PDB file of C-alpha atoms in Angstrom:
ATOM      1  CA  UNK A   1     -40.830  37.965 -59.213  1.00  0.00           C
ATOM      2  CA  UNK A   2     -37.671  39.990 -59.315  1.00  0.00           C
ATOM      3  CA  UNK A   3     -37.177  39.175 -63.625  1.00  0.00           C
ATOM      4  CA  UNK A   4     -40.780  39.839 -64.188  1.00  0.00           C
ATOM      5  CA  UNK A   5     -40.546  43.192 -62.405  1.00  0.00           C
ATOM      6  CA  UNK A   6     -37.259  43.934 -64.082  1.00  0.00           C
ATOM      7  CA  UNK A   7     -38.709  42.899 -67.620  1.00  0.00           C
ATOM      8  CA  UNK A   8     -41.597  45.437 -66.597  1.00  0.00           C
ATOM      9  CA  UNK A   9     -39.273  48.529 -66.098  1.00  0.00           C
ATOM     10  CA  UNK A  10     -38.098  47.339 -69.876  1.00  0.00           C
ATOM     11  CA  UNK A  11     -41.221  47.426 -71.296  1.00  0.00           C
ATOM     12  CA  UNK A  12     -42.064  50.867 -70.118  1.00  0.00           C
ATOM     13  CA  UNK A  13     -38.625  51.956 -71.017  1.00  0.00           C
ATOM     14  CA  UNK A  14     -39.210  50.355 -75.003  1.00  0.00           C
ATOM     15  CA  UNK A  15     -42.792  52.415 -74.806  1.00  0.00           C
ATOM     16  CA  UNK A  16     -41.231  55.434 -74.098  1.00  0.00           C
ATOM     17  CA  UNK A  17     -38.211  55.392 -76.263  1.00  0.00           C
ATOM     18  CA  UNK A  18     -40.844  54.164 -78.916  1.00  0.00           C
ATOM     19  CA  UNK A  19     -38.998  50.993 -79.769  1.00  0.00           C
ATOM     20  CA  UNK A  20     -42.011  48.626 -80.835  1.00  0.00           C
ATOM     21  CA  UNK A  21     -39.770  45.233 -82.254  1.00  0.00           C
ATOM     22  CA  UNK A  22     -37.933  45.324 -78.664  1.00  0.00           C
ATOM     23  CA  UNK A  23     -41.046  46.472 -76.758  1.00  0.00           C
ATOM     24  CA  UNK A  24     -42.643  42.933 -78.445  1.00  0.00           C
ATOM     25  CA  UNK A  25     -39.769  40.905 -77.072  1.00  0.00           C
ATOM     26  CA  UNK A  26     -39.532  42.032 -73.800  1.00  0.00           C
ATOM     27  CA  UNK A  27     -43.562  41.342 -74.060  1.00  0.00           C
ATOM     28  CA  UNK A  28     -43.349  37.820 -74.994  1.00  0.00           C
ATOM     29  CA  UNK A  29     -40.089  37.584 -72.139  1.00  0.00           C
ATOM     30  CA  UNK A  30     -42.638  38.666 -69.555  1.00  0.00           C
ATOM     31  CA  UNK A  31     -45.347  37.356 -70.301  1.00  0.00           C
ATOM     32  CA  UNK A  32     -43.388  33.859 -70.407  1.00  0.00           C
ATOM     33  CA  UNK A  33     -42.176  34.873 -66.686  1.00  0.00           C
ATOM     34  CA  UNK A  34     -45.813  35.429 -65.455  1.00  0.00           C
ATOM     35  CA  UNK A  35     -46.966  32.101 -66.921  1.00  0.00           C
ATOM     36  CA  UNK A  36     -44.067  30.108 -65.143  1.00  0.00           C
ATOM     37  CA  UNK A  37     -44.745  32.621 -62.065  1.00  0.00           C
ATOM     38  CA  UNK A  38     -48.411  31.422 -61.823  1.00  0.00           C
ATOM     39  CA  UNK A  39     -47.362  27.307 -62.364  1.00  0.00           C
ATOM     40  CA  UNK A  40     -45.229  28.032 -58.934  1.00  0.00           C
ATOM     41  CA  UNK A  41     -47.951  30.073 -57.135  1.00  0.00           C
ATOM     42  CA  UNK A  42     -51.049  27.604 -58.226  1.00  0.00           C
ATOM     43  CA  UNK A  43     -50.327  24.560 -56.338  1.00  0.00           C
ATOM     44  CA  UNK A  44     -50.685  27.281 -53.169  1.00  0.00           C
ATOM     45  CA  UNK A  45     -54.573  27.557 -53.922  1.00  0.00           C
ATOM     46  CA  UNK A  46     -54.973  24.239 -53.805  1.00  0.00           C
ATOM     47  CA  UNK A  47     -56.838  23.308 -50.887  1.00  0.00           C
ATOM     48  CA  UNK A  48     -55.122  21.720 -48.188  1.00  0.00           C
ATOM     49  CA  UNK A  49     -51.517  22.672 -49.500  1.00  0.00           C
ATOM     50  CA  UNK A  50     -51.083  24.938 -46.713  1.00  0.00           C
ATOM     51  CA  UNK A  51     -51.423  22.103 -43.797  1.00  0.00           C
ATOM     52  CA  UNK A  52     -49.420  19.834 -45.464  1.00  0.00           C
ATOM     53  CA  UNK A  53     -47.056  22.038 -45.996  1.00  0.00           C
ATOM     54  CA  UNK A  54     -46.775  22.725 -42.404  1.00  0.00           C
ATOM     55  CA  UNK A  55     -47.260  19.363 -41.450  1.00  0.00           C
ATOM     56  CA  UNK A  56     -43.557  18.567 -43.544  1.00  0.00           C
ATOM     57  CA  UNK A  57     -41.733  21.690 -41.823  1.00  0.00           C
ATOM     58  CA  UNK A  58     -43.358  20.119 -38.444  1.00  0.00           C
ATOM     59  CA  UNK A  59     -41.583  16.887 -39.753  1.00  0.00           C
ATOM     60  CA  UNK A  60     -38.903  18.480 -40.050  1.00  0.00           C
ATOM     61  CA  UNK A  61     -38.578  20.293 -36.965  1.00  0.00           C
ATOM     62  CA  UNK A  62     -39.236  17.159 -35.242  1.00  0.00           C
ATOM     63  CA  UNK A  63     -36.397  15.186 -36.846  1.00  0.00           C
ATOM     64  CA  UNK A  64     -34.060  18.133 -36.488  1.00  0.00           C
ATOM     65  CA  UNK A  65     -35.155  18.342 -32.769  1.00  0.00           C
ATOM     66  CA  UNK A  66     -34.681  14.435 -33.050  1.00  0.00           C
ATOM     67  CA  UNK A  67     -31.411  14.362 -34.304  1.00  0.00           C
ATOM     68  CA  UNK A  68     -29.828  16.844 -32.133  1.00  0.00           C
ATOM     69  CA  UNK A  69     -31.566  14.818 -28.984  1.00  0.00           C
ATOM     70  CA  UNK A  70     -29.293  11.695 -30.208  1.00  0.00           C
ATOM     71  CA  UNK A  71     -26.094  13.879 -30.553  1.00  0.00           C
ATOM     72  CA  UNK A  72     -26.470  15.681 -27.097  1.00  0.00           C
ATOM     73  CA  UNK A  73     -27.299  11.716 -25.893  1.00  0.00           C
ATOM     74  CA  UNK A  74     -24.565  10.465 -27.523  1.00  0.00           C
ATOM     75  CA  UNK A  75     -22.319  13.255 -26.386  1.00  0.00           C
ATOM     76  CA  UNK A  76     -23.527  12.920 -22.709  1.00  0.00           C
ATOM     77  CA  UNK A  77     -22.871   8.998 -22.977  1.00  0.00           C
ATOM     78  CA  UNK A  78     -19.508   9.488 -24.683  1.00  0.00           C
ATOM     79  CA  UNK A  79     -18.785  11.757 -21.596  1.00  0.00           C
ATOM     80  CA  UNK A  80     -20.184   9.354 -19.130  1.00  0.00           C
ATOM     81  CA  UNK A  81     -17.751   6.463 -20.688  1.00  0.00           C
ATOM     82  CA  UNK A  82     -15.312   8.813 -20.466  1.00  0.00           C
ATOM     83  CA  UNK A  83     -15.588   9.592 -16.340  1.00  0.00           C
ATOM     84  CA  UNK A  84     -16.046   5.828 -16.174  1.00  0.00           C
ATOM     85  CA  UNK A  85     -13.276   4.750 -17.822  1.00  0.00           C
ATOM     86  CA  UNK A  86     -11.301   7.588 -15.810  1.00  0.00           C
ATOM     87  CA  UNK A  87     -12.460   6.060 -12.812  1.00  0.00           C
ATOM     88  CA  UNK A  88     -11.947   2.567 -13.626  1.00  0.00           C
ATOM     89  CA  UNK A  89      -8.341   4.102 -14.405  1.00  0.00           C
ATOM     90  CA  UNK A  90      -7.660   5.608 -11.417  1.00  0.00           C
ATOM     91  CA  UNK A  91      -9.086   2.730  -9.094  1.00  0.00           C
ATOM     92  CA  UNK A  92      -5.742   0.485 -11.262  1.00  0.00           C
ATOM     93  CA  UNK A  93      -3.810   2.755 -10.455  1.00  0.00           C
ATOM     94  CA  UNK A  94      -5.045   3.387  -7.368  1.00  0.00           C
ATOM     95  CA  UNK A  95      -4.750  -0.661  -7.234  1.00  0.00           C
ATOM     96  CA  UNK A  96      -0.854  -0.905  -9.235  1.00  0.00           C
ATOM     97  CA  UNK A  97       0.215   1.370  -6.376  1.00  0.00           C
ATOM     98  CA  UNK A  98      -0.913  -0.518  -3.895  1.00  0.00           C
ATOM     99  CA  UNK A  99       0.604  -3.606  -5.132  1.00  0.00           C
ATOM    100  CA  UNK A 100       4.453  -2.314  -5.548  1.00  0.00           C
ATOM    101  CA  UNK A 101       4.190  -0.595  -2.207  1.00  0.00           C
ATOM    102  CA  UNK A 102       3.687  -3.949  -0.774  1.00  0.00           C
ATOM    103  CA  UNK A 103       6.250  -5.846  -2.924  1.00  0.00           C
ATOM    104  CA  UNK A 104       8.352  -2.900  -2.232  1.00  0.00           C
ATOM    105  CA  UNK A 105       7.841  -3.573   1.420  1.00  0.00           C
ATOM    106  CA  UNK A 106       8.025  -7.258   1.202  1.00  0.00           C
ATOM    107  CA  UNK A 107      11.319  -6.686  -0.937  1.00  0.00           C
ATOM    108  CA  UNK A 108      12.822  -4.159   2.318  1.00  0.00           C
ATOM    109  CA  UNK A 109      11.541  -6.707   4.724  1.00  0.00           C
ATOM    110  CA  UNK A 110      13.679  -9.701   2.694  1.00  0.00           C
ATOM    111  CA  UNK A 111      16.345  -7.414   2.095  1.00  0.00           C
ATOM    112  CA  UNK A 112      16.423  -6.627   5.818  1.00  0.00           C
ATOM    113  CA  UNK A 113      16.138 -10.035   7.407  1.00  0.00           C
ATOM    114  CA  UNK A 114      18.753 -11.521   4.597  1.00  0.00           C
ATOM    115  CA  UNK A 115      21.173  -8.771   6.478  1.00  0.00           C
ATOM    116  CA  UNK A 116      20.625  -9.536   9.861  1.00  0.00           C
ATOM    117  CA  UNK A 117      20.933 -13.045   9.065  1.00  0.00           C
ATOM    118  CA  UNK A 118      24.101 -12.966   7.189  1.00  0.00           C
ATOM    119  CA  UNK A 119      25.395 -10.634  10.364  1.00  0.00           C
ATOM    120  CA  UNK A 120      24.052 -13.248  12.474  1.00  0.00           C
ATOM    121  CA  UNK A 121      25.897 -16.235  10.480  1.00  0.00           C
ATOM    122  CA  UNK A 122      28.841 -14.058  10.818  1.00  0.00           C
ATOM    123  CA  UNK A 123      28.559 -13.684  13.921  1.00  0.00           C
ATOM    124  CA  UNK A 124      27.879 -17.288  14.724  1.00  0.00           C
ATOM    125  CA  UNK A 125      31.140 -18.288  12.635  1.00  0.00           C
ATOM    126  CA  UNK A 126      32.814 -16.077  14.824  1.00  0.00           C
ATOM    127  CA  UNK A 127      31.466 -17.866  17.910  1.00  0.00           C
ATOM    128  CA  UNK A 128      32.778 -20.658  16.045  1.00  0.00           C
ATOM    129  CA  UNK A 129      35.928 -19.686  15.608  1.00  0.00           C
ATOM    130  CA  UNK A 130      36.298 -18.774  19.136  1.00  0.00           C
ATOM    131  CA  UNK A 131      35.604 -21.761  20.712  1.00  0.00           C
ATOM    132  CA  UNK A 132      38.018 -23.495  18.439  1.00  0.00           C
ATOM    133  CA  UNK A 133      40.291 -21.516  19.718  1.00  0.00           C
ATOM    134  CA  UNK A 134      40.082 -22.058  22.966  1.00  0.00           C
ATOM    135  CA  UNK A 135      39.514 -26.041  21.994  1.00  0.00           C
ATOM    136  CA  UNK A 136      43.520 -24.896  21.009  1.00  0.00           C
ATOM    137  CA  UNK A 137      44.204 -23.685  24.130  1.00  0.00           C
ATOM    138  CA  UNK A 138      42.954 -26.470  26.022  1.00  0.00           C
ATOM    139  CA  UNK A 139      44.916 -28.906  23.551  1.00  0.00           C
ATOM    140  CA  UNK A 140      48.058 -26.635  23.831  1.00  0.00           C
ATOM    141  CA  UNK A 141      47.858 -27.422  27.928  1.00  0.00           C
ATOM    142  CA  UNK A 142      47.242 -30.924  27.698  1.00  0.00           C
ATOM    143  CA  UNK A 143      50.031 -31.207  25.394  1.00  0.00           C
ATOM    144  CA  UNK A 144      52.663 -29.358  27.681  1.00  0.00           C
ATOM    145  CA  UNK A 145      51.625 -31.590  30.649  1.00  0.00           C
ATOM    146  CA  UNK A 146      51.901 -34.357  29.195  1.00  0.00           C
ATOM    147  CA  UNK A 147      54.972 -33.248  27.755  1.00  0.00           C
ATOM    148  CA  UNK A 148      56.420 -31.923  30.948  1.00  0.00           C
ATOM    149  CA  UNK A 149      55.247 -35.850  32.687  1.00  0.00           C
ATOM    150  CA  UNK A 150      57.219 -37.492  30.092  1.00  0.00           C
ATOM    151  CA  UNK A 151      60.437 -35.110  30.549  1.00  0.00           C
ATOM    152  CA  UNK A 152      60.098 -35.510  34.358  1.00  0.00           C
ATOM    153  CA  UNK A 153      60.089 -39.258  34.314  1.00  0.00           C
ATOM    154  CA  UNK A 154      63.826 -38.791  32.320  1.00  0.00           C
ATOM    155  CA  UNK A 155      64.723 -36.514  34.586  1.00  0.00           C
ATOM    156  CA  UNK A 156      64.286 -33.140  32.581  1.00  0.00           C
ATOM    157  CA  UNK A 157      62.458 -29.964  34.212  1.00  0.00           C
ATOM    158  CA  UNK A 158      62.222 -27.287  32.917  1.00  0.00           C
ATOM    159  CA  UNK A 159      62.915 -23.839  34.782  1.00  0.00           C
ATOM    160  CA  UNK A 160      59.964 -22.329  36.807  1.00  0.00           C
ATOM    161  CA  UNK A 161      59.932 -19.167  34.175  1.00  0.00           C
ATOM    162  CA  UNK A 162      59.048 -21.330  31.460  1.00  0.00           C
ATOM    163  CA  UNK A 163      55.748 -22.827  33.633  1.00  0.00           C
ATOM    164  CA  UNK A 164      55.109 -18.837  34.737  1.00  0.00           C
ATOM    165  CA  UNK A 165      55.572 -17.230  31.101  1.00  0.00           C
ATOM    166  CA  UNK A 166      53.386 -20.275  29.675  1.00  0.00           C
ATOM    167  CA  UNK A 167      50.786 -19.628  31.852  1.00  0.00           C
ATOM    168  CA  UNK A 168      50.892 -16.106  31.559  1.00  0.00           C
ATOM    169  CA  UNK A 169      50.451 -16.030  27.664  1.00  0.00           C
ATOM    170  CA  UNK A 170      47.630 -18.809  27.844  1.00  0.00           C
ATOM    171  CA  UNK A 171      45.809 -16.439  30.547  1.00  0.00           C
ATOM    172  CA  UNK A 172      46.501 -13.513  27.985  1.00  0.00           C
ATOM    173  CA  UNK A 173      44.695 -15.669  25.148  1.00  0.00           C
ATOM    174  CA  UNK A 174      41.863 -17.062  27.395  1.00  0.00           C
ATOM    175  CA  UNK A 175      40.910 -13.667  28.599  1.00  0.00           C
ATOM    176  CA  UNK A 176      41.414 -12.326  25.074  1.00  0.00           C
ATOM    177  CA  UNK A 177      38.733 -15.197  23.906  1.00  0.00           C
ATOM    178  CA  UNK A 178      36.378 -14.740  27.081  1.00  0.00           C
ATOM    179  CA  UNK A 179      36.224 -10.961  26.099  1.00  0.00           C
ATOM    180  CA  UNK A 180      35.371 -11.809  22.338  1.00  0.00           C
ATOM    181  CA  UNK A 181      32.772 -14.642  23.212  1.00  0.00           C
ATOM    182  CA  UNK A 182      30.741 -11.651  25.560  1.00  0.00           C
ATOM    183  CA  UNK A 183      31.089  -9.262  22.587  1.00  0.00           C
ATOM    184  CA  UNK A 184      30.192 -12.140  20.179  1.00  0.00           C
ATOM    185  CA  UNK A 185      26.873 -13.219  22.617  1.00  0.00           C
ATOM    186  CA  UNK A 186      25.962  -9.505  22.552  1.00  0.00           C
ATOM    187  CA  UNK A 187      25.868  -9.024  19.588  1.00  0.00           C
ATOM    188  CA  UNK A 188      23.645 -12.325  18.796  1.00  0.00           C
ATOM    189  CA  UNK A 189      21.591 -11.460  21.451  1.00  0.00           C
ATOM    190  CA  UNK A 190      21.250  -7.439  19.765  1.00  0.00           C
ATOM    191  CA  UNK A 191      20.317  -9.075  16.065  1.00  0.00           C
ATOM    192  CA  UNK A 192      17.637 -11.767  18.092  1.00  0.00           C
ATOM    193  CA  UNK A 193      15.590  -8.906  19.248  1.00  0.00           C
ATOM    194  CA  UNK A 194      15.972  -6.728  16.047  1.00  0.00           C
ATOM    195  CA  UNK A 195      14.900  -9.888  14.476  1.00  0.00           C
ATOM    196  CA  UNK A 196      12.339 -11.029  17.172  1.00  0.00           C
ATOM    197  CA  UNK A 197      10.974  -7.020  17.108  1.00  0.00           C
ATOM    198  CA  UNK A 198      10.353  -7.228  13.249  1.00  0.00           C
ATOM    199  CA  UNK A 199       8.894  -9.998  13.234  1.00  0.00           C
ATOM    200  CA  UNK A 200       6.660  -8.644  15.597  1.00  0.00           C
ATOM    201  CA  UNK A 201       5.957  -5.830  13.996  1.00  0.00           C
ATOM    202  CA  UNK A 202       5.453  -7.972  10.539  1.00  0.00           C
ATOM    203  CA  UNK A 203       2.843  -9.912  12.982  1.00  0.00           C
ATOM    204  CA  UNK A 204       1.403  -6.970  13.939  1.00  0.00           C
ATOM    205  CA  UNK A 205       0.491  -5.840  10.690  1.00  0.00           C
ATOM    206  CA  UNK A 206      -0.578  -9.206   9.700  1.00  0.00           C
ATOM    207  CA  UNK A 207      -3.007  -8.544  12.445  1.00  0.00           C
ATOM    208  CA  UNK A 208      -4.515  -5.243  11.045  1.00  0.00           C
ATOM    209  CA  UNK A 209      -5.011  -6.431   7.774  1.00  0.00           C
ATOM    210  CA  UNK A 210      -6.893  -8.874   9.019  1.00  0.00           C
ATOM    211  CA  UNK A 211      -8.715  -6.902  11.151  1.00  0.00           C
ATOM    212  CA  UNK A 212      -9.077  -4.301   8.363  1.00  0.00           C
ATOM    213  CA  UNK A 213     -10.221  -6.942   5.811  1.00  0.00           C
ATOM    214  CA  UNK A 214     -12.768  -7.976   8.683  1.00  0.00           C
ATOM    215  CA  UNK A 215     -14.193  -4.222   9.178  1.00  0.00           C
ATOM    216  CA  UNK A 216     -14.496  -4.286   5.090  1.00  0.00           C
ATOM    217  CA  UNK A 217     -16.175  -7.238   5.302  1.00  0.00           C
ATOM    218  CA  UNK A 218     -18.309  -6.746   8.227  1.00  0.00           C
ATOM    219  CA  UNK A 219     -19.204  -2.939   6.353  1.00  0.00           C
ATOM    220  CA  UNK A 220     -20.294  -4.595   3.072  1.00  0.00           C
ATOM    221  CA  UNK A 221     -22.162  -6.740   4.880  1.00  0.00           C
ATOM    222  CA  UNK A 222     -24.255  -3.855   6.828  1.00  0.00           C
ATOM    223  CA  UNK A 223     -24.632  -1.832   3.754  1.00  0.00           C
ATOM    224  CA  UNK A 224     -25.555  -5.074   1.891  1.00  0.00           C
ATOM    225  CA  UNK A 225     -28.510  -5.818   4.422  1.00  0.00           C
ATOM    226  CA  UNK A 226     -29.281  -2.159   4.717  1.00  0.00           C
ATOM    227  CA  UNK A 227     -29.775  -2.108   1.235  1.00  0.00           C
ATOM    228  CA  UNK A 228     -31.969  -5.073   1.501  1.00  0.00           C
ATOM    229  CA  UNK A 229     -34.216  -3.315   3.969  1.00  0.00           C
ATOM    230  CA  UNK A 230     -34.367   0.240   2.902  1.00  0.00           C
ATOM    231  CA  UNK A 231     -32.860   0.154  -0.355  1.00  0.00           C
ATOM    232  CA  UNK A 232     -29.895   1.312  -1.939  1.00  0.00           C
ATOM    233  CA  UNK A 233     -28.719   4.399  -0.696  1.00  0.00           C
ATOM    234  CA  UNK A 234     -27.186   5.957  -3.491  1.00  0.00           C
ATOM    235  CA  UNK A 235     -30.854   5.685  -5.693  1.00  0.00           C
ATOM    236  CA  UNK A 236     -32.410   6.187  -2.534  1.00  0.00           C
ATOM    237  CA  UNK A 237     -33.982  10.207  -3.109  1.00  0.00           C
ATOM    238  CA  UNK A 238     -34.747  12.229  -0.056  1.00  0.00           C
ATOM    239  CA  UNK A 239     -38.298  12.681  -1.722  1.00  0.00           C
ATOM    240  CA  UNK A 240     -38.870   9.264  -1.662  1.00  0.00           C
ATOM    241  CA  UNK A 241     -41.702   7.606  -0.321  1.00  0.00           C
ATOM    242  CA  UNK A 242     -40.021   5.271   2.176  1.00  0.00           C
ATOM    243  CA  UNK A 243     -37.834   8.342   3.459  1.00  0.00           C
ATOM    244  CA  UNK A 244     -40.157   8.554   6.505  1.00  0.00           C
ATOM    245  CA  UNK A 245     -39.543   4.390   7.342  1.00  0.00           C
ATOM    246  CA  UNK A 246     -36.001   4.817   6.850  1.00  0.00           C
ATOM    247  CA  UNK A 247     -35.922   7.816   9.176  1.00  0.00           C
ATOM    248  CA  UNK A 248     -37.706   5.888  11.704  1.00  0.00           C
ATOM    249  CA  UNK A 249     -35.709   2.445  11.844  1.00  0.00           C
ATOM    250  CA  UNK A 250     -32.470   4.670  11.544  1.00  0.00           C
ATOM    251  CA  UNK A 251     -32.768   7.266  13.865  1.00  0.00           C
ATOM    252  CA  UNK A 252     -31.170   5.538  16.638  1.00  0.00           C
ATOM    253  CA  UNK A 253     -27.768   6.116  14.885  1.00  0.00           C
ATOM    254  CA  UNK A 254     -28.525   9.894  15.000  1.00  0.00           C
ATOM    255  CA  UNK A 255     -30.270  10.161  18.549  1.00  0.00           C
ATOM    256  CA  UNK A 256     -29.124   9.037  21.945  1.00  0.00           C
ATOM    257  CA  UNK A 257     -32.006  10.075  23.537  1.00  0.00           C
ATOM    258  CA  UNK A 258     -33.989   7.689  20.421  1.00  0.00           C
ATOM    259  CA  UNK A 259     -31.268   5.172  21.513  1.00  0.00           C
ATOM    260  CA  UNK A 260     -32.192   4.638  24.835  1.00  0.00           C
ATOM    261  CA  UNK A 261     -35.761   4.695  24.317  1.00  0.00           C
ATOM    262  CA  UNK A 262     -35.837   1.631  21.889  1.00  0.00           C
ATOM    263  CA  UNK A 263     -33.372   0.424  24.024  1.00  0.00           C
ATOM    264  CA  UNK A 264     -35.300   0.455  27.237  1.00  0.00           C
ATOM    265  CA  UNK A 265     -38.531  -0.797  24.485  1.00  0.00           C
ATOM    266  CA  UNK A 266     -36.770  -3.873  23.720  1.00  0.00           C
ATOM    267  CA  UNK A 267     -35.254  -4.714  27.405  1.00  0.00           C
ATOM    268  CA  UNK A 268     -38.905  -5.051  28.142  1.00  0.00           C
ATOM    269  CA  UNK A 269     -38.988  -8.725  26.035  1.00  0.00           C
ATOM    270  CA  UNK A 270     -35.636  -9.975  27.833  1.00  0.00           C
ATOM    271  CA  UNK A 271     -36.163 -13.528  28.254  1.00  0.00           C
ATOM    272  CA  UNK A 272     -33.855 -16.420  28.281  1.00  0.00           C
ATOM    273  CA  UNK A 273     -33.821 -18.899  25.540  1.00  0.00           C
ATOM    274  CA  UNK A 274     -35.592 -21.766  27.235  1.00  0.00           C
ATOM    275  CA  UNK A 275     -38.460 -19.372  27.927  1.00  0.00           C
ATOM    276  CA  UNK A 276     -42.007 -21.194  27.109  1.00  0.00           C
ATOM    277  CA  UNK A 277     -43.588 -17.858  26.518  1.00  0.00           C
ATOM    278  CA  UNK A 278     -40.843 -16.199  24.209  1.00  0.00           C
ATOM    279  CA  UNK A 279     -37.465 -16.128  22.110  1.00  0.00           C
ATOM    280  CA  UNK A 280     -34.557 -13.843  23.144  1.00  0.00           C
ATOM    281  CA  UNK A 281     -33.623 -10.577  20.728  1.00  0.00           C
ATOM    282  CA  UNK A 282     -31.742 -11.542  17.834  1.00  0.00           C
ATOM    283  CA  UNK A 283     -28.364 -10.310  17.665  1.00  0.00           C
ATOM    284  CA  UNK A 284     -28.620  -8.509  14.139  1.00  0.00           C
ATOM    285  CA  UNK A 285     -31.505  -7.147  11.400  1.00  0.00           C
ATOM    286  CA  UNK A 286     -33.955 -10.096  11.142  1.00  0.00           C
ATOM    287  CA  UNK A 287     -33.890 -10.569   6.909  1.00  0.00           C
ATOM    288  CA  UNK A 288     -36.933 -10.858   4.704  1.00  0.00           C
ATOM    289  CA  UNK A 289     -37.586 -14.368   3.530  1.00  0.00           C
ATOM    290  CA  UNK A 290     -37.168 -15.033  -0.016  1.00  0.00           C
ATOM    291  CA  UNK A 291     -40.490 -14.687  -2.033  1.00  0.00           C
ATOM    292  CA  UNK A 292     -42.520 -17.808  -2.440  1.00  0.00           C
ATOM    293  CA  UNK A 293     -44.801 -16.943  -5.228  1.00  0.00           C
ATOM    294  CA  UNK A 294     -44.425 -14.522  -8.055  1.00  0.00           C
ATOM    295  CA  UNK A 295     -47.089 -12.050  -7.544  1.00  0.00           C
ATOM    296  CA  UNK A 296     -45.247 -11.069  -4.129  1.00  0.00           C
ATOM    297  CA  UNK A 297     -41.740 -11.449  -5.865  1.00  0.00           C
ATOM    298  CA  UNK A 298     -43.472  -8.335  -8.551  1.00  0.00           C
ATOM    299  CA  UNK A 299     -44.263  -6.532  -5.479  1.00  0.00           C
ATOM    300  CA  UNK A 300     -40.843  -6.817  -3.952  1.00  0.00           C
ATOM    301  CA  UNK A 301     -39.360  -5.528  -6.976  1.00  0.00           C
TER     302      UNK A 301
END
């Protein structure tokens, strides 16, 4: 449209400057333009060009509508993968930490109770040593008397200082030995109860891992039946159409005053368990049995 209405401001520009061979050719020119001008418009008469024309920019509205669908989906799931796998990262961590703190611990613990048993071997040599010693001593005063028998029956004794100063430096060493036996016993007796007191303590936290396994366990196993019962929690909607059931059967864990009355409810079926006309209160949730046809297994799901 633009070339045709620019060859028209040439042809009145030829008619006024009276040029007739140019005023021809820009004719023919526009004339041309026209006829290729009215090709493109004619297939817009047609009937039914218009709808299908819209019908292909409805295509394609849909498919560009479609496509950027896929690449917010694709971006959320990327994202999604991505807080996953940053959560399955941080629970190894969480789980690699865990494990060197106790190796570290284990490793303090060995550490430990390899030094207070190489004190206590030392000390125990020492022991050792003592007793030898005095094993001396007592060898040392068998020796002299039988010594001092033998020079008696030649006729040789010796002067009373020598007996005196004798016995005065194997008193010296005997109390010297008694007072490093004590020392030695005290200290075997100190490293016993350091010893004795960690392994109590190692016992003691044997114990609460145990116990604190047991809680886990006993916990997974609640939420597990729970989640039999009343469903999962976590899909579990506050619009849903259970919510009222759940609210019911669980309201004793939010009521005292609910507590007591389904308590004082259910005291009124005590019976013992030889009772002809009854079965005593079971001591947990009393599961569904398993489904024994499909049609009710397609309900329960």
């Amino acid at each position: 449209v633009a070339r045709l209405t620019a060859l028209c401001r040439a042809l009145r520009r030829s008619e006024d400057e009276g040029d007739e061979p140019g005023w021809a050719r820009t004719r023919e020119e526009a004339e041309a333009a026209l006829r290729e001008l009215q090709e493109v418009v004619r297939p817009l008469r047609e009937p039914g060009y218009g709808e299908a024309l819209r019908r292909k920019a409805e295509r394609a509205r849909k498919r560009r509508l479609r496509l950027q669908r896929r690449k917010h989906e694709a971006r959320a799931a990327k994202e999604e993968e991505a807080a996953r796998a940053a959560e399955r990262e941080a629970k190894i961590d969480q789980w690699r930490a865990k494990c060197i703190q106790e190796v570290e611990e284990k490793n303090r613990e060995r550490e430990l109770k390899a030094a207070a048993d190489s004190v206590l071997s030392e000390v125990r040599k020492k022991q050792a040593d003592t007793k030898r010693m005095m094993d001396v001593l007592r060898g040392l005063e068998k020796l002299r008397k039988l010594r001092k028998e033998a020079a008696a029956r030649k006729g040789v004794c010796p002067p009373p200082s020598a007996d005196e100063a004798f016995e005065n430096q194997v008193e010296s060493l005997q109390t010297l030995l008694k007072t490093r036996t004590e020392l030695y016993e005290a200290e075997e007796r100190a490293l016993r109860v350091m010893l004795e007191g960690e392994q109590e303590e190692e016992r003691k936290r044997e114990m609460e891992k145990k116990q604190k396994k047991e809680r886990e366990k006993l916990l997974q196993q609640k939420l597990e039946m729970d989640s039999k019962l009343f469903g999962d929690p976590a899909e579990f909607p506050l619009t849903h159409l259970l919510q009222p059931f759940r609210d019911y059967y669980l309201q004793a864990e939010h009521s005292v005053a609910a507590l007591i009355q389904i308590r004082h409810e259910w005291d009124q079926y005590l019976v013992p368990a030889d009772h002809p006309d009854g079965s005593c209160i079971p001591p947990g949730w009393v599961l569904p049995s398993l489904p024994t046809s499909d049609t009710w297994a397609t309900a329960v799901r």
